[in-house]
Short mmCIF file of C-alpha atoms in Angstrom, two decimals:
data_model
loop_
_atom_site.label_atom_id
_atom_site.label_comp_id
_atom_site.label_asym_id
_atom_site.label_seq_id
_atom_site.Cartn_x
_atom_site.Cartn_y
_atom_site.Cartn_z
CA MET A 19 80.22 -189.08 -70.95
CA ALA A 20 80.90 -185.68 -69.30
CA LYS A 21 79.94 -182.56 -71.20
CA PRO A 22 82.85 -180.40 -72.31
CA ASP A 23 83.19 -176.73 -71.27
CA ILE A 24 80.65 -176.75 -68.42
CA HIS A 25 83.07 -176.29 -65.53
CA PRO A 26 84.36 -172.87 -64.45
CA LYS A 27 87.99 -171.98 -65.05
CA TRP A 28 90.21 -173.13 -62.17
CA TYR A 29 92.91 -170.80 -60.81
CA PRO A 30 95.35 -172.89 -58.76
CA ASP A 31 97.21 -169.79 -57.52
CA ALA A 32 94.34 -167.45 -56.64
CA LYS A 33 95.37 -164.71 -54.22
CA VAL A 34 93.31 -163.82 -51.15
CA TYR A 35 93.43 -160.14 -50.16
CA CYS A 36 92.51 -158.69 -46.78
CA ASN A 37 92.83 -154.92 -46.27
CA GLY A 38 94.76 -154.60 -49.52
CA GLN A 39 97.43 -157.15 -48.58
CA VAL A 40 97.89 -160.66 -49.93
CA VAL A 41 97.31 -163.01 -46.99
CA MET A 42 97.38 -166.40 -48.72
CA THR A 43 97.28 -168.23 -52.03
CA ILE A 44 94.66 -170.91 -52.66
CA GLY A 45 92.92 -172.68 -55.52
CA ALA A 46 89.64 -171.05 -56.55
CA THR A 47 87.34 -170.28 -59.45
CA LYS A 48 88.30 -166.58 -59.34
CA PRO A 49 91.82 -165.18 -59.72
CA GLU A 50 91.44 -162.81 -56.73
CA LEU A 51 89.35 -163.01 -53.57
CA HIS A 52 88.82 -159.97 -51.33
CA VAL A 53 87.80 -160.72 -47.75
CA ASP A 54 87.17 -158.62 -44.64
CA VAL A 55 88.11 -161.25 -42.06
CA TRP A 56 90.45 -164.22 -42.15
CA SER A 57 92.05 -166.40 -39.49
CA GLY A 58 95.03 -164.03 -39.17
CA ASN A 59 92.95 -161.09 -37.94
CA HIS A 60 89.89 -162.76 -36.41
CA PRO A 61 89.78 -162.38 -32.59
CA PHE A 62 88.96 -166.06 -32.02
CA TYR A 63 92.14 -167.23 -33.76
CA THR A 64 94.45 -164.43 -32.59
CA GLY A 65 93.59 -164.90 -28.91
CA THR A 66 92.26 -161.39 -28.40
CA GLN A 67 88.66 -162.52 -27.98
CA LYS A 68 87.04 -161.15 -24.84
CA MET A 69 84.41 -163.11 -22.99
CA ILE A 70 82.14 -160.66 -21.18
CA ASP A 71 79.73 -162.39 -18.85
CA THR A 72 79.14 -160.10 -15.91
CA GLU A 73 76.09 -161.91 -14.64
CA GLY A 74 76.26 -165.59 -15.71
CA ARG A 75 73.79 -166.59 -18.39
CA VAL A 76 72.45 -169.55 -16.43
CA GLU A 77 71.81 -167.47 -13.31
CA ARG A 78 70.06 -164.79 -15.37
CA PHE A 79 67.86 -167.44 -17.03
CA LEU A 80 66.96 -169.04 -13.71
CA ARG A 81 66.12 -165.69 -12.14
CA LYS A 82 64.09 -164.60 -15.17
CA TYR A 83 61.88 -167.68 -15.09
CA GLY A 84 61.66 -167.93 -11.30
CA MET A 85 63.64 -171.15 -10.94
CA SER A 86 66.49 -169.94 -8.77
CA SER A 87 66.92 -171.45 -5.31
CA THR A 88 67.24 -167.99 -3.76
CA GLN A 89 63.74 -166.72 -4.48
CA THR A 90 62.48 -164.04 -2.10
CA GLY A 91 59.07 -165.63 -1.50
CA ASP A 92 60.37 -169.08 -0.37
CA ASP A 93 61.77 -167.93 2.97
CA ASN A 94 58.68 -165.99 4.04
CA GLN A 95 56.19 -168.84 3.48
CA LYS A 96 57.70 -171.25 6.04
#
């Protein structure tokens, strides 16, 4: 049989705050949750995410480990 009084109190209408504003209501074990980031202001979900890849990662890896097909020493040895 389950032990009584071992579970935390459940708040079905817990409020989630971000920057002092209520952003959603969820069920939780605390009556209020304060968060810095949520899906409404995260760049990935809002579409403002910027992908900066000025020199492709694969090309940089290949050049770093000498596996690129445009090595300077290959042309001079033939």
